[in-house]
Amino acid sequence: MKIGIYGGTFNPIHTGHMHAAVQAIDTLGLDKLLMIPDRIAPHKQIPSGSPSPEQRLEMLRIAVEGYEKIQVSDMELKREGKSYTYLTVEALREEYPDAEIFLLMGTDMFLSFHTWMNPDRITAQATLAVMYRGEKGEEAKIEARKQEMEAAGVKVALIKNDTINISSTQLRRLIAFRCAGEFLPAGVGDYIREKGLYDSAADWRDLPMEALEPIVIRLLNPNRVAHVLGCRDTAVELAKHWGAEVDDAARAGILHDITKALDGPLQLTLCREYGTILDGFGYKYPKTLHALTGSLVAERIFGEDEAVVSAICHHTTGKADMTLLEKIIYVADYMEPCRNFPGVEELRALAFSDITAALKLGLEMTLRHLANLGDEVSPASQAALEFLNS
Ligand code: FE
Ligand code: FE
């Protein structure tokens, strides 16, 4: 009998997990796959506002319904203290003395396997089954480590996993933005909504700034936070200087990159789920869509008014005939204190003497940068410069 162990936080379980599980069963010829949520993962911290361990377990149970070979086990949830993998493997060995046991893991876990608690006690009982994505350089690294380990008598199996491109971290963002549908196994989305998990039932419309800020920070990529706060502060300064609506500037500034953490394919997911029709440029350069998707989220999730929504929508490309607030957000994004590129000081000075000239300089610098990269210029940026030059 061949048994696979698939552990993780499953916070929440998603179609990527299910896809990997089925692929492991098929590739390794497993008779049974145990999916085991951990109480406190030794390798990661569970973000605050997460469901209880029992709720994560329940979502797993819902997800695996109808999968004959997959079972959910609460053995790690029931165990006191930290859920170390060697304890799980040894417990299963006791239950199934004659089974061949496979421990599923991803590339990062495999490469750091030597740092786990009692790795020898794991490999004494189980074959390590590494699910890798086939990213550049990944296979060579895994292959090298595999040979090292096999020389030391460890059994390693590789599974090339044409995985669905989603992580639980990204999925939690999609849930907050109400566009996670395609990544949630049947029934799990209903459960999440019913229990209001992962902010799925939160009402974030028209929040005061103090309440908005921590929510935005939670949804951003941590390395974007300083930029976003800098952009907000710069936008406020410029709004005071030029007599624009200061509150709108602050809100547009803090929300302008709200969807930036989503990669290109997930930008397209959001557009699809929101029913947004895209132009060819958007499909070709989906990462530029964060301005559009940010504006959609600002409108639908945060209830922002048209002026703010429009400033977010045009913050990367600009457009013809921009409002003062749109100019301010474009320029603030370009010159906030974290930015340092040749010419930024000129732009900073110009922003307080002639905001339209600063916008134009920003557009010109972007065009030069794109030309150096050999990338296309968006139709909106072209229209913006044509307007300013006419
Ligand atoms: Fe941006
Ligand atoms: Fe930005």
PDB file of C-alpha atoms in Angstrom, residues 137-260:
ATOM      1  CA  GLY A 137      17.155  26.841 -12.437  1.00  0.00           C
ATOM      2  CA  GLU A 138      14.825  24.991 -10.073  1.00  0.00           C
ATOM      3  CA  GLU A 139      15.213  21.537 -11.573  1.00  0.00           C
ATOM      4  CA  ALA A 140      19.031  21.625 -11.522  1.00  0.00           C
ATOM      5  CA  LYS A 141      19.050  22.615  -7.835  1.00  0.00           C
ATOM      6  CA  ILE A 142      16.614  19.869  -6.900  1.00  0.00           C
ATOM      7  CA  GLU A 143      18.440  17.276  -8.965  1.00  0.00           C
ATOM      8  CA  ALA A 144      21.769  18.139  -7.280  1.00  0.00           C
ATOM      9  CA  ARG A 145      20.251  17.892  -3.803  1.00  0.00           C
ATOM     10  CA  LYS A 146      18.469  14.675  -4.718  1.00  0.00           C
ATOM     11  CA  GLN A 147      21.738  13.031  -5.722  1.00  0.00           C
ATOM     12  CA  GLU A 148      23.412  14.171  -2.493  1.00  0.00           C
ATOM     13  CA  MET A 149      20.590  12.750  -0.415  1.00  0.00           C
ATOM     14  CA  GLU A 150      20.362   9.499  -2.347  1.00  0.00           C
ATOM     15  CA  ALA A 151      24.080   8.993  -1.816  1.00  0.00           C
ATOM     16  CA  ALA A 152      23.257   9.145   1.906  1.00  0.00           C
ATOM     17  CA  GLY A 153      20.513   6.529   1.483  1.00  0.00           C
ATOM     18  CA  VAL A 154      17.508   8.849   1.430  1.00  0.00           C
ATOM     19  CA  LYS A 155      14.681   8.052  -0.994  1.00  0.00           C
ATOM     20  CA  VAL A 156      13.553  10.986  -3.135  1.00  0.00           C
ATOM     21  CA  ALA A 157      10.846  11.109  -5.818  1.00  0.00           C
ATOM     22  CA  LEU A 158      10.297  14.103  -8.090  1.00  0.00           C
ATOM     23  CA  ILE A 159       6.900  15.201  -9.356  1.00  0.00           C
ATOM     24  CA  LYS A 160       6.798  17.862 -12.017  1.00  0.00           C
ATOM     25  CA  ASN A 161       3.680  19.731 -11.074  1.00  0.00           C
ATOM     26  CA  ASP A 162       2.006  21.861 -13.734  1.00  0.00           C
ATOM     27  CA  THR A 163       0.550  23.700 -10.842  1.00  0.00           C
ATOM     28  CA  ILE A 164      -2.255  26.228 -10.806  1.00  0.00           C
ATOM     29  CA  ASN A 165      -0.640  29.583 -10.214  1.00  0.00           C
ATOM     30  CA  ILE A 166      -2.076  30.606  -6.849  1.00  0.00           C
ATOM     31  CA  SER A 167      -0.848  30.866  -3.275  1.00  0.00           C
ATOM     32  CA  SER A 168      -2.935  31.144  -0.142  1.00  0.00           C
ATOM     33  CA  THR A 169      -1.522  34.651   0.424  1.00  0.00           C
ATOM     34  CA  GLN A 170      -2.702  35.822  -3.004  1.00  0.00           C
ATOM     35  CA  LEU A 171      -5.979  33.990  -2.562  1.00  0.00           C
ATOM     36  CA  ARG A 172      -6.720  35.875   0.662  1.00  0.00           C
ATOM     37  CA  ARG A 173      -6.299  39.127  -1.303  1.00  0.00           C
ATOM     38  CA  LEU A 174      -8.648  37.864  -4.011  1.00  0.00           C
ATOM     39  CA  ILE A 175     -11.229  36.923  -1.381  1.00  0.00           C
ATOM     40  CA  ALA A 176     -11.059  40.430   0.103  1.00  0.00           C
ATOM     41  CA  PHE A 177     -11.517  41.837  -3.409  1.00  0.00           C
ATOM     42  CA  ARG A 178     -14.438  39.400  -3.984  1.00  0.00           C
ATOM     43  CA  CYS A 179     -12.909  37.708  -7.000  1.00  0.00           C
ATOM     44  CA  ALA A 180     -11.519  34.400  -5.717  1.00  0.00           C
ATOM     45  CA  GLY A 181     -14.219  32.180  -7.206  1.00  0.00           C
ATOM     46  CA  GLU A 182     -12.190  30.186  -9.696  1.00  0.00           C
ATOM     47  CA  PHE A 183      -9.574  29.173  -7.086  1.00  0.00           C
ATOM     48  CA  LEU A 184     -11.930  27.889  -4.401  1.00  0.00           C
ATOM     49  CA  PRO A 185     -13.000  24.233  -4.494  1.00  0.00           C
ATOM     50  CA  ALA A 186     -16.746  23.661  -4.755  1.00  0.00           C
ATOM     51  CA  GLY A 187     -18.465  24.538  -1.484  1.00  0.00           C
ATOM     52  CA  VAL A 188     -15.426  26.178   0.120  1.00  0.00           C
ATOM     53  CA  GLY A 189     -16.368  29.624  -1.189  1.00  0.00           C
ATOM     54  CA  ASP A 190     -19.846  29.279   0.294  1.00  0.00           C
ATOM     55  CA  TYR A 191     -18.380  28.255   3.644  1.00  0.00           C
ATOM     56  CA  ILE A 192     -15.985  31.210   3.646  1.00  0.00           C
ATOM     57  CA  ARG A 193     -18.790  33.642   2.876  1.00  0.00           C
ATOM     58  CA  GLU A 194     -21.144  32.071   5.393  1.00  0.00           C
ATOM     59  CA  LYS A 195     -18.589  32.397   8.190  1.00  0.00           C
ATOM     60  CA  GLY A 196     -17.279  35.747   6.968  1.00  0.00           C
ATOM     61  CA  LEU A 197     -13.702  34.437   6.847  1.00  0.00           C
ATOM     62  CA  TYR A 198     -10.791  36.360   5.279  1.00  0.00           C
ATOM     63  CA  ASP A 199     -12.721  39.641   5.242  1.00  0.00           C
ATOM     64  CA  SER A 200     -15.193  38.107   2.788  1.00  0.00           C
ATOM     65  CA  ALA A 201     -18.083  39.868   4.548  1.00  0.00           C
ATOM     66  CA  ALA A 202     -16.304  43.045   5.617  1.00  0.00           C
ATOM     67  CA  ASP A 203     -17.850  46.368   4.655  1.00  0.00           C
ATOM     68  CA  TRP A 204     -14.976  48.706   3.847  1.00  0.00           C
ATOM     69  CA  ARG A 205     -16.978  51.406   2.137  1.00  0.00           C
ATOM     70  CA  ASP A 206     -16.340  55.017   3.174  1.00  0.00           C
ATOM     71  CA  LEU A 207     -13.979  54.216   6.048  1.00  0.00           C
ATOM     72  CA  PRO A 208     -12.202  57.074   7.792  1.00  0.00           C
ATOM     73  CA  MET A 209      -8.460  57.251   6.974  1.00  0.00           C
ATOM     74  CA  GLU A 210      -7.363  55.779  10.349  1.00  0.00           C
ATOM     75  CA  ALA A 211      -9.455  52.670   9.673  1.00  0.00           C
ATOM     76  CA  LEU A 212      -8.502  52.468   5.995  1.00  0.00           C
ATOM     77  CA  GLU A 213      -4.743  52.544   6.536  1.00  0.00           C
ATOM     78  CA  PRO A 214      -4.261  49.240   8.431  1.00  0.00           C
ATOM     79  CA  ILE A 215      -6.542  47.409   5.992  1.00  0.00           C
ATOM     80  CA  VAL A 216      -4.585  48.666   3.000  1.00  0.00           C
ATOM     81  CA  ILE A 217      -1.270  47.774   4.645  1.00  0.00           C
ATOM     82  CA  ARG A 218      -2.517  44.236   5.249  1.00  0.00           C
ATOM     83  CA  LEU A 219      -3.387  43.817   1.551  1.00  0.00           C
ATOM     84  CA  LEU A 220      -0.157  45.256   0.165  1.00  0.00           C
ATOM     85  CA  ASN A 221       3.026  43.426  -0.495  1.00  0.00           C
ATOM     86  CA  PRO A 222       5.108  44.309   2.616  1.00  0.00           C
ATOM     87  CA  ASN A 223       7.863  45.805   0.461  1.00  0.00           C
ATOM     88  CA  ARG A 224       5.366  48.265  -1.106  1.00  0.00           C
ATOM     89  CA  VAL A 225       4.132  49.770   2.157  1.00  0.00           C
ATOM     90  CA  ALA A 226       6.765  52.517   2.463  1.00  0.00           C
ATOM     91  CA  HIS A 227       6.174  53.564  -1.148  1.00  0.00           C
ATOM     92  CA  VAL A 228       2.416  53.746  -0.679  1.00  0.00           C
ATOM     93  CA  LEU A 229       2.587  55.748   2.565  1.00  0.00           C
ATOM     94  CA  GLY A 230       5.156  58.028   0.916  1.00  0.00           C
ATOM     95  CA  CYS A 231       2.859  58.524  -2.041  1.00  0.00           C
ATOM     96  CA  ARG A 232      -0.042  59.396   0.246  1.00  0.00           C
ATOM     97  CA  ASP A 233       2.015  61.955   2.203  1.00  0.00           C
ATOM     98  CA  THR A 234       3.391  63.521  -0.981  1.00  0.00           C
ATOM     99  CA  ALA A 235      -0.085  63.659  -2.508  1.00  0.00           C
ATOM    100  CA  VAL A 236      -1.379  65.442   0.607  1.00  0.00           C
ATOM    101  CA  GLU A 237       1.458  67.997   0.439  1.00  0.00           C
ATOM    102  CA  LEU A 238       0.814  68.650  -3.239  1.00  0.00           C
ATOM    103  CA  ALA A 239      -2.947  68.896  -2.684  1.00  0.00           C
ATOM    104  CA  LYS A 240      -2.426  71.513   0.047  1.00  0.00           C
ATOM    105  CA  HIS A 241       0.000  73.402  -2.175  1.00  0.00           C
ATOM    106  CA  TRP A 242      -2.232  73.399  -5.252  1.00  0.00           C
ATOM    107  CA  GLY A 243      -5.587  73.716  -3.511  1.00  0.00           C
ATOM    108  CA  ALA A 244      -6.924  70.252  -4.356  1.00  0.00           C
ATOM    109  CA  GLU A 245      -9.215  68.201  -2.088  1.00  0.00           C
ATOM    110  CA  VAL A 246      -6.752  66.993   0.577  1.00  0.00           C
ATOM    111  CA  ASP A 247      -8.853  64.054   1.756  1.00  0.00           C
ATOM    112  CA  ASP A 248      -9.271  62.771  -1.814  1.00  0.00           C
ATOM    113  CA  ALA A 249      -5.511  63.056  -2.358  1.00  0.00           C
ATOM    114  CA  ALA A 250      -4.828  61.038   0.796  1.00  0.00           C
ATOM    115  CA  ARG A 251      -7.328  58.333  -0.144  1.00  0.00           C
ATOM    116  CA  ALA A 252      -6.172  58.044  -3.746  1.00  0.00           C
ATOM    117  CA  GLY A 253      -2.556  58.023  -2.546  1.00  0.00           C
ATOM    118  CA  ILE A 254      -3.021  55.205  -0.080  1.00  0.00           C
ATOM    119  CA  LEU A 255      -5.209  53.141  -2.415  1.00  0.00           C
ATOM    120  CA  HIS A 256      -3.340  53.709  -5.691  1.00  0.00           C
ATOM    121  CA  ASP A 257      -1.381  50.417  -5.618  1.00  0.00           C
ATOM    122  CA  ILE A 258      -3.999  48.360  -3.742  1.00  0.00           C
ATOM    123  CA  THR A 259      -3.902  45.524  -6.307  1.00  0.00           C
ATOM    124  CA  LYS A 260      -0.201  45.816  -7.162  1.00  0.00           C
TER     125      LYS A 260
END
